[in-house]
Coordinates of C-alpha atoms in Angstrom, one line a residue:
X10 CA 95.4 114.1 70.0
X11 CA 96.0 110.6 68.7
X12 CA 97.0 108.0 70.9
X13 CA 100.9 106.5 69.9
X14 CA 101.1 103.7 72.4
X15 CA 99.1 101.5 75.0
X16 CA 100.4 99.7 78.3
X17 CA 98.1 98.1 79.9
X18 CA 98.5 95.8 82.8
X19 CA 95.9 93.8 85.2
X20 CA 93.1 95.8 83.2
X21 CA 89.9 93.3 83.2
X22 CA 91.1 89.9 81.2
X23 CA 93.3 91.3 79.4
X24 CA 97.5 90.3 79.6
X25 CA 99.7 93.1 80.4
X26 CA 101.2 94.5 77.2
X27 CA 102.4 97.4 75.4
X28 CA 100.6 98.2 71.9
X29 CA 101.6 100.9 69.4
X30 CA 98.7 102.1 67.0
X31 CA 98.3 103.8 63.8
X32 CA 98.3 107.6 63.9
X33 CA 94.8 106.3 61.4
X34 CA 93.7 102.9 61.7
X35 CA 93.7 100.5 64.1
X36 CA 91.6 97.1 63.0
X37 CA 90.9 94.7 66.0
X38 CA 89.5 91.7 65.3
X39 CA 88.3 88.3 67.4
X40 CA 85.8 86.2 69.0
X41 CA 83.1 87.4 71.6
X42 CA 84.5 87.4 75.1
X43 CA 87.9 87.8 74.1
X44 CA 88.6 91.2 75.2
X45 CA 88.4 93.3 72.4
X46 CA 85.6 95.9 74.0
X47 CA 88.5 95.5 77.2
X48 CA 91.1 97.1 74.8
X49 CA 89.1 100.0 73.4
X50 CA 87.8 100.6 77.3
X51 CA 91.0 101.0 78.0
X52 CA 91.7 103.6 75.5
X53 CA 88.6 105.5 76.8
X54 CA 89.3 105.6 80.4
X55 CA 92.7 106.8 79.5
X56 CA 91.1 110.2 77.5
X57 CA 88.5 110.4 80.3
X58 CA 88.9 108.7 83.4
X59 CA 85.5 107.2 83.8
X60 CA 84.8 104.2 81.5
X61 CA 81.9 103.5 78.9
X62 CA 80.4 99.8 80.4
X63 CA 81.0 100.9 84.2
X64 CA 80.3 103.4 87.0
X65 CA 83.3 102.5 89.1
X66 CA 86.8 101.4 87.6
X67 CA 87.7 99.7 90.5
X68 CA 85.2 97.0 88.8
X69 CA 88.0 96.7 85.8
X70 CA 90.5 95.7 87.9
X71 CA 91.2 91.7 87.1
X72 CA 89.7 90.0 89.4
X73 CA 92.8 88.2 90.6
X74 CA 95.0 91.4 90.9
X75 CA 94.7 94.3 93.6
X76 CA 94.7 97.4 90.8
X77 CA 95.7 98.5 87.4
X78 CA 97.7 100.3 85.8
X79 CA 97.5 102.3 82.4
X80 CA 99.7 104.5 80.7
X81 CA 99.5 106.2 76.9
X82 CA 102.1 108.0 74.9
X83 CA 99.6 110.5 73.2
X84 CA 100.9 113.2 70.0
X85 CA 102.1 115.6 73.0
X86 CA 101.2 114.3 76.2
X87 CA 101.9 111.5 78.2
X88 CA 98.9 109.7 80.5
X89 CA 99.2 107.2 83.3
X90 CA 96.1 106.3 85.1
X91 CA 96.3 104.0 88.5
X92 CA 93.5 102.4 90.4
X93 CA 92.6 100.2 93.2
X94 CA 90.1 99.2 95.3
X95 CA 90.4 102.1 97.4
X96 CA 92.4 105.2 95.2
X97 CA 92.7 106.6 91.9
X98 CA 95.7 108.5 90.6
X99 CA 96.0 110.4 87.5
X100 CA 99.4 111.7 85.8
X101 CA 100.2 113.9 83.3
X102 CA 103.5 114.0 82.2
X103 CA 104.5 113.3 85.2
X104 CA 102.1 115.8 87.4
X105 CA 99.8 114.6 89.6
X106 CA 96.0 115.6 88.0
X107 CA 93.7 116.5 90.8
X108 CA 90.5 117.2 89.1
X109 CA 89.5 114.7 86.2
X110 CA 88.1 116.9 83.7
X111 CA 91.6 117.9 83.6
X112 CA 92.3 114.8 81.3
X113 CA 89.0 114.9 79.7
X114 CA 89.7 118.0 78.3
X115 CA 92.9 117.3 76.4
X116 CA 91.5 115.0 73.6
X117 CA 88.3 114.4 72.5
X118 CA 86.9 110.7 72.2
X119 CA 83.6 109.0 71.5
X120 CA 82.5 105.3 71.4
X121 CA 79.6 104.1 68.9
X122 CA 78.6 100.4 69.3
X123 CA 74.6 98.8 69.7
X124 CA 73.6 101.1 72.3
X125 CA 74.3 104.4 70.4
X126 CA 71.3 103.1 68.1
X127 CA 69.1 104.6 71.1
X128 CA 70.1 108.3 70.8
X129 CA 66.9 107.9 68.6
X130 CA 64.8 105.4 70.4
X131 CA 66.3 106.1 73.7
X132 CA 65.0 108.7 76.9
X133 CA 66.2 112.7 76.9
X134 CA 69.0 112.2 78.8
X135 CA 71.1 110.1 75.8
X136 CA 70.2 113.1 73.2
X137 CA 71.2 116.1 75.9
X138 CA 74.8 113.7 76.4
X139 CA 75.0 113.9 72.5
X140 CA 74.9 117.5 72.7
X141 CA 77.1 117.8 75.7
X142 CA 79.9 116.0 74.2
X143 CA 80.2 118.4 71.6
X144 CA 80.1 121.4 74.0
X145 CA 82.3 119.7 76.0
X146 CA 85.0 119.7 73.7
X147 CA 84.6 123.0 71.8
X148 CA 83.0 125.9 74.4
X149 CA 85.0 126.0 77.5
X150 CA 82.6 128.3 79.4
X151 CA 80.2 125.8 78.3
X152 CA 82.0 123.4 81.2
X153 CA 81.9 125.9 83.8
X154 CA 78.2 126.6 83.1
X155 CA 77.3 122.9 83.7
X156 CA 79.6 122.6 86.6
X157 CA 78.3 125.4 88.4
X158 CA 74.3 124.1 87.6
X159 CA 75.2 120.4 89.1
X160 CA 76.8 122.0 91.9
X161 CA 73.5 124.2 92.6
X162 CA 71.4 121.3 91.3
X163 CA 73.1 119.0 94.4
X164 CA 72.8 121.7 96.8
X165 CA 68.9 122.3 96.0
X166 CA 68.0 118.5 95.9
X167 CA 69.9 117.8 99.6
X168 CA 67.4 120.8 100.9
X169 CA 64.3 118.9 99.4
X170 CA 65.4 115.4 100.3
X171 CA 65.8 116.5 103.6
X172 CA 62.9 119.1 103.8
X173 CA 65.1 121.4 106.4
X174 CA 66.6 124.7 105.6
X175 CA 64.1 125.4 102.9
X176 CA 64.3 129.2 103.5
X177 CA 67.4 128.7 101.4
X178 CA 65.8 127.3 98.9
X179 CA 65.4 130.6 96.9
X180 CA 69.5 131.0 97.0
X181 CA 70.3 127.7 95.5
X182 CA 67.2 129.0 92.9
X183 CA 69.7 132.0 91.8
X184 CA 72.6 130.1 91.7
X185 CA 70.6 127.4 89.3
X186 CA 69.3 129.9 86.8
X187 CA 72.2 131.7 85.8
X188 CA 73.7 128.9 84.4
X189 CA 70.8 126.9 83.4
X190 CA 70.1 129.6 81.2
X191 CA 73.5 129.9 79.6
X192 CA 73.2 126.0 78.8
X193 CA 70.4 126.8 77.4
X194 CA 71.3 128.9 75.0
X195 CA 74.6 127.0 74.0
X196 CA 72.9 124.1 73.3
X197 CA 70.1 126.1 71.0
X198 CA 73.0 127.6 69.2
X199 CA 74.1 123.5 68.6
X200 CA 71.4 122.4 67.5
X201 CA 71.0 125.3 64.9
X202 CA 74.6 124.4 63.8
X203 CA 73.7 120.4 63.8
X204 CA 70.8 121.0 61.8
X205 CA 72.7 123.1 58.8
X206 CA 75.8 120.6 58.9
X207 CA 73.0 117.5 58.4
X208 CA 70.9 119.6 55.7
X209 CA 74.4 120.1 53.6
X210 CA 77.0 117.3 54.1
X211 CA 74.6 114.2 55.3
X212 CA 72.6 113.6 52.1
X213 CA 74.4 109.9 51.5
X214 CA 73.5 108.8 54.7
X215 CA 69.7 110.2 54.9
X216 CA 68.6 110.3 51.7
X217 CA 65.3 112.4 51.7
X218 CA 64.6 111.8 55.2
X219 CA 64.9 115.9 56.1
X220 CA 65.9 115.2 59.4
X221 CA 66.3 118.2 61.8
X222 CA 66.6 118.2 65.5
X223 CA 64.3 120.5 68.0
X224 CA 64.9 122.1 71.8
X225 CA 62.8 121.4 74.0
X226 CA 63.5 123.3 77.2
X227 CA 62.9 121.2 80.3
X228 CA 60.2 123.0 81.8
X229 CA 56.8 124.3 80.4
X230 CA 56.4 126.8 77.1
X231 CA 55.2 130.4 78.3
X232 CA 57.1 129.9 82.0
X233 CA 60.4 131.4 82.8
X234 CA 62.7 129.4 85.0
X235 CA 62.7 131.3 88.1
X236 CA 58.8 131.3 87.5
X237 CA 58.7 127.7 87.1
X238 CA 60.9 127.0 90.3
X239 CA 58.9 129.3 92.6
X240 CA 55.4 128.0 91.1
X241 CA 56.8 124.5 91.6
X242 CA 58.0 124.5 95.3
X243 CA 55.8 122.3 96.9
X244 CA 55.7 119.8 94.3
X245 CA 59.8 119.7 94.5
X246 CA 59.7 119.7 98.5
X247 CA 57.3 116.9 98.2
X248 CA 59.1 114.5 95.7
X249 CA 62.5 115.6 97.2
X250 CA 64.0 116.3 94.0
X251 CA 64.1 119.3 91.1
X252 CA 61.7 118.4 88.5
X253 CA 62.2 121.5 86.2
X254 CA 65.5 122.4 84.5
X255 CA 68.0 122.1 81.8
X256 CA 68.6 118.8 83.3
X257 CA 65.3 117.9 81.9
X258 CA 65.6 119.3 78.6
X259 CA 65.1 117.0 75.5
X260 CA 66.4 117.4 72.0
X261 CA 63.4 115.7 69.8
X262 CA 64.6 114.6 66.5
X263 CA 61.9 114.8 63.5
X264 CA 62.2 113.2 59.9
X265 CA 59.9 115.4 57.8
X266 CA 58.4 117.1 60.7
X267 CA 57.5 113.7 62.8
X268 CA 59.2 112.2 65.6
X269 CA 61.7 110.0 63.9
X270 CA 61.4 107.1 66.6
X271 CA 57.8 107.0 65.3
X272 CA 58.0 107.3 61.8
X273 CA 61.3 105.4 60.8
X274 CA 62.2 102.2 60.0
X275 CA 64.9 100.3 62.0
X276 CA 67.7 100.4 59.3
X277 CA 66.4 104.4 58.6
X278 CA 67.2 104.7 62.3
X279 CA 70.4 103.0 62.5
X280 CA 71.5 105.8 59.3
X281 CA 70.4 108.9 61.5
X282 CA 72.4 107.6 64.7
X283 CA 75.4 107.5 62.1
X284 CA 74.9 110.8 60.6
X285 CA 74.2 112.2 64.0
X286 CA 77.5 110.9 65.0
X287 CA 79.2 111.8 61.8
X288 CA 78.0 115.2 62.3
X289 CA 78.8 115.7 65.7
X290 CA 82.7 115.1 65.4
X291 CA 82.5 116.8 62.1
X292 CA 81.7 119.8 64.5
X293 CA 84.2 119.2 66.9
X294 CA 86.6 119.4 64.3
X295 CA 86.2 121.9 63.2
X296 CA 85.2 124.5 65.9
X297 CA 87.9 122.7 68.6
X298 CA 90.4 121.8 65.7
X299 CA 91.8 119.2 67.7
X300 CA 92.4 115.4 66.2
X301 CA 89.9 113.2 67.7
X302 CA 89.6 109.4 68.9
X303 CA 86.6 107.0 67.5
X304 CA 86.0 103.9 69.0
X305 CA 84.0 101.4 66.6
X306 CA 83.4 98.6 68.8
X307 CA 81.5 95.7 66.9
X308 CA 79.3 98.3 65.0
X309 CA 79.9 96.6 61.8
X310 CA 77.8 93.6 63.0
X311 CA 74.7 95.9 62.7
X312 CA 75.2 97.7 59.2
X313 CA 74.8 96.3 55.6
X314 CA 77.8 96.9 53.6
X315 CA 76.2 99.6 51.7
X316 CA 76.1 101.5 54.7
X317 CA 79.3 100.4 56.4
X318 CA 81.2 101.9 53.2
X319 CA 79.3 105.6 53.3
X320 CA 80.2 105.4 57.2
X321 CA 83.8 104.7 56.7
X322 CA 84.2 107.3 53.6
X323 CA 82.6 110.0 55.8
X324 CA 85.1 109.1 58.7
X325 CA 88.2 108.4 56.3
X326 CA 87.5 112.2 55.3
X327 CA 87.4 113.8 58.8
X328 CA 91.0 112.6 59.3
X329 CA 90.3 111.0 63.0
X330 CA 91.9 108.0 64.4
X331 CA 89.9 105.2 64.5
X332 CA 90.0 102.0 66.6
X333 CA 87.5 99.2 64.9
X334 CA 86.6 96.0 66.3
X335 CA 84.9 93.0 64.6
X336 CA 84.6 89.1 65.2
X337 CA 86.3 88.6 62.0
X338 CA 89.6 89.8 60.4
X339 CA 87.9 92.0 57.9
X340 CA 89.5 94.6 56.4
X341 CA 86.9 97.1 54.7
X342 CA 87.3 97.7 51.0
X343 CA 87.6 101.2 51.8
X344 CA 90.2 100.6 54.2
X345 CA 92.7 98.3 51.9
X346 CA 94.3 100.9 49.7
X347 CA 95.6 103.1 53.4
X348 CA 97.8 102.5 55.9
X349 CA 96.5 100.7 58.6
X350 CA 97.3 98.5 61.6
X351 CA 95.8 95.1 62.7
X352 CA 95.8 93.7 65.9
X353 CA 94.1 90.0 66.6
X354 CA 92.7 89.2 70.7
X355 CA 92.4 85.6 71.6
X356 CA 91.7 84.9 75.6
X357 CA 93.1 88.1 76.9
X358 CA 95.6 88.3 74.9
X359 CA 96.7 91.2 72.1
X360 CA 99.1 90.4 69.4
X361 CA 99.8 92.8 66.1
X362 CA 98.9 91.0 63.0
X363 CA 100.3 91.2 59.6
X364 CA 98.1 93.3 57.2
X365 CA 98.3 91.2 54.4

């Protein structure tokens, strides 16, 4: 669902205001420090309750204030979000949310600045979150699956940290492998769908790269899991911790067959990262058919023009709503003939700007 309006007050630097966006486009624009990541943060937490930049939102509370508060007017939902130092609260419309993937659920978002340059270059963990999202937002079982493996993943590495109990050891094993293996095949069955949607609809962006992405299951060829975790034992009792899993799996990207953080050139990666983004909320549209939140933040910085346009016709043409920031007020050529809104951030401070 698209978000309507934004108030925001005693979030990190920025002054308390209300904001209405574009049901499209939203263009922010203004120097470094000024608050502009601040304002799309913002945005996030409210879709997810956790934020992009930090582990603990209690650290985007201003620093001379005691909490913040947030609230959004979304197409058919309303969201506040509270916190202090010590509590979190979470409303919708009204009701009192509990668990937070309540909220996450309702509308998905995603955030591409610098850093998503490393779902490339970067370790496993990045490419199995890139995955992830898209399950996330599409296969509800898919979320009980990995809620049910972390809890079983917890409950196994508190009986190796500690080394006591250990008989039950073989218990948490069941409890791991039924849904390690259902992840497993969800994930597969992404893959296989990100591959065809990359092969047919990414041509402009890869040009004869023939990138495809590759499981690799995160423990060793030939081995079942339960195999794995009984052969393993001692080794996990000794380093206190699982080391075989879905929660090591890796998705290995290739362009023509090698690994593309090898074989590519920096601006051949920084394409790929944008197709692999394109493709994965192509994919949530589609299978979740629900609108979906982009947050641009400074990504233009990185990108020729050439390649800024082909990003922005791809995006224009999955009908999301898209929040873009830049240092300065740019509109891109691709945007000027739509509706749009512009808002301009100086010290804290958000103020609409006039289009023209």
């Amino acid at each position: 669902m698209t978000i309507r309006q934004l108030s925001l007050t005693d979030f990190r630097n920025l002054r308390s205001t209300t904001l209405d966006f574009d049901p499209a486009i939203n263009l922010i624009y203004g120097d470094n420090g000024s608050g502009k990541s601040s304002l799309l943060e913002s945005i996030y937490i409210l879709c997810q309750a956790c934020s992009f930049s930090t582990h603990q939102l209690k650290y985007c509370i201003n620093h001379a204030k005691q909490g913040f508060l947030l609230f959004g007017r979304f197409s058919d939902y309303r969201v506040g979000l509270s916190r202090s130092a010590q509590k979190q609260e979470i409303k919708i419309d009204g009701e009192l949310v509990k668990r937070r993937s309540e909220l996450a659920s309702k509308t998905p978002i995603g955030i591409a600045n610098s850093n998503s340059f490393n779902l490339v270059m970067g370790p496993p963990q990045q490419r199995r979150a890139y995955i992830d999202w898209c399950l996330f937002h599409v296969e509800h079982q898919y979320v009980d699956h990995w809620t049910q493996f972390r809890h079983a993943l917890k409950q196994r590495n508190q009986l190796l940290k500690k080394r006591k109990d250990l008989n039950l050891l073989e218990y948490w094993d069941d409890h791991l492998i039924k849904p390690s293996l259902a992840m497993q095949q969800y994930r597969r069955q992404y893959i296989s769908l990100i591959n065809n949607l990359l092969g047919e609809e990414m041509n402009d962006l890869l040009g004869d790269l023939n990138v495809s992405l590759e499981y690799q299951a995160g423990w060793p060829a030939g081995m079942d899991l339960q195999q794995c975790l009984q052969t393993n034992r001692d080794k996990d009792i000794k380093s206190g911790f699982t080391n075989f899993g879905v929660h090591r799996d890796n998705i290995r990207i290739l362009a023509k067959g090698l690994a593309a953080a090898q074989v590519l050139s920096r601006g051949q990666v920084k394409r790929l990262c944008l197709a692999l983004l394109i493709t994965a909320l192509k994919l949530v549209r589609d299978q979740g058919d629900r609108p979906i939140i982009l947050l641009l933040d400074d990504l233009c910085s990185e990108l020729d023009k050439n390649t800024q346009n082909k990003m922005f016709v791809q995006l224009l043409g999955l009908g999301i709503q898209l929040f873009v920031t830049n240092i300065e007020r740019v509109v891109p050529s691709v945007f000027q003939a739509k509706e749009f809104k512009m808002f301009h951030v100086e010290h804290g401070i958000i103020k609409t700007s006039k289009n023209g």
